[in-house]
Coordinates of C-alpha atoms in Angstrom, one line a residue:
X1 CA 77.1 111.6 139.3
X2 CA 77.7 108.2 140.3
X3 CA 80.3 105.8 139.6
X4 CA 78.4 103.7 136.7
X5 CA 78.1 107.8 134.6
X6 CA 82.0 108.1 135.1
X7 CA 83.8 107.5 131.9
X8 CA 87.8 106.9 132.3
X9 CA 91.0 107.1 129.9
X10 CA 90.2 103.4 129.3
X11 CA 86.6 104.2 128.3
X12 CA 88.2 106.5 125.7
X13 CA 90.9 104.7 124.7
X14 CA 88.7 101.8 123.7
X15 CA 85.6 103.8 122.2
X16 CA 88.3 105.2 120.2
X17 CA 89.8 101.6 118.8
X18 CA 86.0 100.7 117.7
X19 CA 86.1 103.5 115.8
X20 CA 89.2 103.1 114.4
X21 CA 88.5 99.3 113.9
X22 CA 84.9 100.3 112.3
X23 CA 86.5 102.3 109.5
X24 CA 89.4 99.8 108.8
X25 CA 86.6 97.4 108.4
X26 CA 84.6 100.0 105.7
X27 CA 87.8 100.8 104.0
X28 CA 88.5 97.2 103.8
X29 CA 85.2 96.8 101.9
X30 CA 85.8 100.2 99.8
X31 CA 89.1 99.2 98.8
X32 CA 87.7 95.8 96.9
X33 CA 84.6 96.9 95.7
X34 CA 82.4 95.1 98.0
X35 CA 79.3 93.3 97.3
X36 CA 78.8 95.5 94.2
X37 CA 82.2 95.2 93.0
X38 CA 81.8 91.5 92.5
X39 CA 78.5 91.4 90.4
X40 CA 80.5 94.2 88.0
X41 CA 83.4 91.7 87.6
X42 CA 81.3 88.3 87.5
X43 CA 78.2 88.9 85.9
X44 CA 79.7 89.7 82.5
X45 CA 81.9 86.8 82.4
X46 CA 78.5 84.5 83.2
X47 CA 76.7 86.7 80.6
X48 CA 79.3 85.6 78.2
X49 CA 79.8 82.0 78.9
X50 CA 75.9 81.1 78.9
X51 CA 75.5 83.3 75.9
X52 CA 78.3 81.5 73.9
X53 CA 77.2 77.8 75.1
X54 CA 73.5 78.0 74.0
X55 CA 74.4 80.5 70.3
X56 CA 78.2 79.5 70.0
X57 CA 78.7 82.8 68.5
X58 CA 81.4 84.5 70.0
X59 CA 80.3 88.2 68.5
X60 CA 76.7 87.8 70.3
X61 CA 78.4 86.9 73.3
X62 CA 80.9 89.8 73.7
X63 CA 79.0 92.4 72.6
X64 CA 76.3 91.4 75.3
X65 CA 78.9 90.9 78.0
X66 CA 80.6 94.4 76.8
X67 CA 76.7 96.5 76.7
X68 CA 76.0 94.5 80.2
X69 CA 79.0 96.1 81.6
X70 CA 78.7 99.4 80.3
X71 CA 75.0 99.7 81.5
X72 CA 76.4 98.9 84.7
X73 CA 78.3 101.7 84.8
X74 CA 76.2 103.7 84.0
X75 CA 74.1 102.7 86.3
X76 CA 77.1 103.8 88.8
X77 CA 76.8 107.2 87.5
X78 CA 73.3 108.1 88.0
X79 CA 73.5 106.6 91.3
X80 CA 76.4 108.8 92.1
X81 CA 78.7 105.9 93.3
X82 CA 82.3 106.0 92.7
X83 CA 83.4 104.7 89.2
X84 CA 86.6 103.0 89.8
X85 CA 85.4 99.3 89.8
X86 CA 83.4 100.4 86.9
X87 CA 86.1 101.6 84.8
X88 CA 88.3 98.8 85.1
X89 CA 85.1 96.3 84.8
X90 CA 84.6 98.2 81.3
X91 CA 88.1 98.0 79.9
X92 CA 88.7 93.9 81.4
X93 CA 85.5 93.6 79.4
X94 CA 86.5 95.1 76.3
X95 CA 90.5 94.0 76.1
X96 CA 88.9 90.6 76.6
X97 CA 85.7 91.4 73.5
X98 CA 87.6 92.8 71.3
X99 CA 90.5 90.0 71.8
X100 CA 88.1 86.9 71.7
X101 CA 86.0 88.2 68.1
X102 CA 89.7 89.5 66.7
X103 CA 91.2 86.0 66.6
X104 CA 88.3 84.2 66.4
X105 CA 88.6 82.3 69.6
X106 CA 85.9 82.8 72.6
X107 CA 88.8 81.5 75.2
X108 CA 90.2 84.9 74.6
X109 CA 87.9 86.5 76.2
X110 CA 88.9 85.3 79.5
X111 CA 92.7 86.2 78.8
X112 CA 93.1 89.5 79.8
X113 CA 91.2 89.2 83.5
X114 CA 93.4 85.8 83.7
X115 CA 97.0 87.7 83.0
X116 CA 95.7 90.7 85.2
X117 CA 95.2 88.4 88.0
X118 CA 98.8 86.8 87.6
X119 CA 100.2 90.2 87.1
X120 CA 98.4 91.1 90.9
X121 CA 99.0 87.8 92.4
X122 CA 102.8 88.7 91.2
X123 CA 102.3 92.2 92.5
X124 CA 101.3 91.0 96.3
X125 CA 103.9 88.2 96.8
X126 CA 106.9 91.0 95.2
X127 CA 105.8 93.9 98.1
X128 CA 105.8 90.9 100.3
X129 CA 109.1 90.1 99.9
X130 CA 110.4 93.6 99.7
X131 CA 109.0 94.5 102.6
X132 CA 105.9 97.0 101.5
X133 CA 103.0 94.8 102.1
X134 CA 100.3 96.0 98.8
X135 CA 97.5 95.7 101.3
X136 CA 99.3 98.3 103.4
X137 CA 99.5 100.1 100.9
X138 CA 96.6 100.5 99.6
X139 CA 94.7 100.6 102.8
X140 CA 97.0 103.2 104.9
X141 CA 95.8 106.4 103.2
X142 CA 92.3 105.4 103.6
X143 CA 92.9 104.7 107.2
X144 CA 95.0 108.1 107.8
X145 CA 98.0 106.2 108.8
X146 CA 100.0 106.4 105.9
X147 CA 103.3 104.4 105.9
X148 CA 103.2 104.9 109.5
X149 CA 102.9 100.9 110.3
X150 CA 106.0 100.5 108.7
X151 CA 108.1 101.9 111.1
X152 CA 105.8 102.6 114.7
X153 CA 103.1 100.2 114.4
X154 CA 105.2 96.4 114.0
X155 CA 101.5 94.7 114.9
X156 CA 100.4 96.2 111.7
X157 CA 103.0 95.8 109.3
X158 CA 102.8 92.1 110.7
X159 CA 99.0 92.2 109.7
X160 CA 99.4 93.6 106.2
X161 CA 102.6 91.1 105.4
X162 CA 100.2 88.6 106.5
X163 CA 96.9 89.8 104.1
X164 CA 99.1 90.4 101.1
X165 CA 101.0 87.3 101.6
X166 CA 97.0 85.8 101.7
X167 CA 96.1 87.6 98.3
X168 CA 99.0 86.5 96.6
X169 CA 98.9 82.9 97.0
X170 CA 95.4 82.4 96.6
X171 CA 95.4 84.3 93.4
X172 CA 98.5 82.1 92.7
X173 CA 96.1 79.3 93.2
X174 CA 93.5 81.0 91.2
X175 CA 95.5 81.2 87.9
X176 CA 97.5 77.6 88.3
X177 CA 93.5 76.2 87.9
X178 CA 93.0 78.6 85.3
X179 CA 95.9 78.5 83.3
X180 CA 95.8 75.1 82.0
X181 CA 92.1 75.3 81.4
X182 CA 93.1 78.2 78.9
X183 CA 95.9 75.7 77.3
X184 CA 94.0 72.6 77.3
X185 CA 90.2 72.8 78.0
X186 CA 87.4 74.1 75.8
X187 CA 85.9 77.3 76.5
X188 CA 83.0 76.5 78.3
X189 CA 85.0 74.5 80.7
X190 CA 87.4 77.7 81.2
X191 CA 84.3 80.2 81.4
X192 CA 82.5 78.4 84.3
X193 CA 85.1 77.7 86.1
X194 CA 86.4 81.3 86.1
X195 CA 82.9 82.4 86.9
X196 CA 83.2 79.6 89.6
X197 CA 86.3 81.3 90.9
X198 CA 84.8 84.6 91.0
X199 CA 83.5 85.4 94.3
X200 CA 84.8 82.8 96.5
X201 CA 89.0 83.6 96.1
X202 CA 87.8 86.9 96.6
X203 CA 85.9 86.4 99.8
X204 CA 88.3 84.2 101.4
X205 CA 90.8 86.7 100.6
X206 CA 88.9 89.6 102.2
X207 CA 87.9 87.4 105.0
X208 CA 91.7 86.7 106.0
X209 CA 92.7 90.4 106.1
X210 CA 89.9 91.3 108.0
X211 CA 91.0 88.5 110.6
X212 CA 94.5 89.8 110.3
X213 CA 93.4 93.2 111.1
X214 CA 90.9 92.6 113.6
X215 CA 93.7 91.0 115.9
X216 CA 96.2 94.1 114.9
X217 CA 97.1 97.4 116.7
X218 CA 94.5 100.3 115.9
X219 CA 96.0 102.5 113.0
X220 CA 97.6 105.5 114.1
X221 CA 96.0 108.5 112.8
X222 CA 99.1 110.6 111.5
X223 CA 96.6 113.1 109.7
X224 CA 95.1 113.9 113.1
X225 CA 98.5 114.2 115.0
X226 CA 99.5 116.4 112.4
X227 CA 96.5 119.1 112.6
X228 CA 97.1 118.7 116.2
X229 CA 100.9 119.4 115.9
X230 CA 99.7 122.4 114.0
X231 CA 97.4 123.4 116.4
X232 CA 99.8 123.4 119.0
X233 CA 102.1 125.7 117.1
X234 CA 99.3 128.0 116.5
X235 CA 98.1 128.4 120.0
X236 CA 102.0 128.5 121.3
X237 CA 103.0 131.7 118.5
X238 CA 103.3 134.9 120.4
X239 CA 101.0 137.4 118.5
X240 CA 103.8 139.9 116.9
X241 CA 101.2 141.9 115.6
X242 CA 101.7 145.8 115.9
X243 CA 99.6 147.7 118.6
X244 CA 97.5 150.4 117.8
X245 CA 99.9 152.9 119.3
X246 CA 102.7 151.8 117.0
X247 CA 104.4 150.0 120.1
X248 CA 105.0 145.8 120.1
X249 CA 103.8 145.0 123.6
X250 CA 105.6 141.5 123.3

């Protein structure tokens, strides 16, 4: 063997981080729907808007944005894919449908997605500030670390303060443009503009915790430690089983 087929510790160790690093990078795009994610949520909305500016008949408009949505779904479903982006695609949909032809006023439509996205923009800057990062959260059982960088991995919890400190603000931003639209401008204003502000918060926001990460400490796999714990208890218990002659030879 010569020295170039030799693999080290280090060789390991660092095969092991671009693993690790890989599938923080998938879970990162699992977690927020990725590319498919974002036509659920922005298509409707565009649907609706173009649909409402050319017929100005808010009924026609929700009812396709609401059947485009569901279809999507569906479409989900016989794919196999997971539903979860779906699901809440469906019900921001039809809050904001059934809202917008019940009071007769098509800038309703937008109203539940906008007070979601204040209530989440809230929700990142509060875990912030209390110390249990959302982004951790939500990424640290698909990374099999758990909590863990709360209390033995400080480059993490740095990383996640950091991206949920990102997601909070921008959405901040994202509803102080949006807000006053909904107060003062007409509807078609507010619905291309929202549809404007679809994809690119979103983007930059996914873009600044993968750069957070990316710099971070590797997760630390507590699901594997734990097996392996296990499997050190396992293969360090004396066998107390009986004999066949009755006598305990331990």
């Amino acid at each position: 063997m010569t020295s170039d087929d030799k693999t080290t510790p280090t060789d390991h160790q660092d095969a092991a981080d671009a693993q690790s690093r890989a599938a923080a990078d998938t879970a990162l795009l699992e977690a927020f729907g990725g590319v498919r994610g974002m036509v659920d949520t922005t298509v409707p909305g565009l649907v609706f808007v173009l649909l409402y500016t050319i017929k100005r008949d808010i009924h026609l408009a929700a009812i396709a944005a609401l059947g485009l949505t569901v279809l999507l779904g569906l479409t989900r479903l016989a794919r196999k894919e997971t539903l979860k982006h779906a699901f809440s695609g469906v019900f921001g949909v039809a809050f904001g449908a059934i809202f917008a032809m019940m009071s007769g006023d098509a800038k309703n439509f937008y109203l539940p997605g906008m007070l979601y996205t204040l209530g989440l923009a809230i929700a990142y800057v509060l875990s912030a500030i209390f110390r249990y990062p959302l982004i951790g959260v939500l990424l640290g059982p698909m990374l099999k670390e758990n909590l863990s960088w709360r209390t033995r991995n400080p480059g993490r919890f740095r990383a996640y303060t950091r991206a949920t400190w990102a997601w909070g603000l921008i959405l901040l931003a994202k509803s102080a443009i949006l807000f006053p639209l909904y107060w003062w401008g007409d509807v078609t204003q507010l619905g291309w503009v929202k549809v404007a502000l679809g994809i690119p918060p979103f983007l930059l926001c996914v873009y600044l915790t993968w750069i957070f990460l990316a710099k971070a400490p590797p997760p630390i796999d507590v699901i594997a430690e734990m097996e392996a714990e296990e499997k050190a208890e396992r293969d360090g218990r004396p066998d107390r089983r009986p004999a066949a002659d009755g006598v305990d030879r331990h």
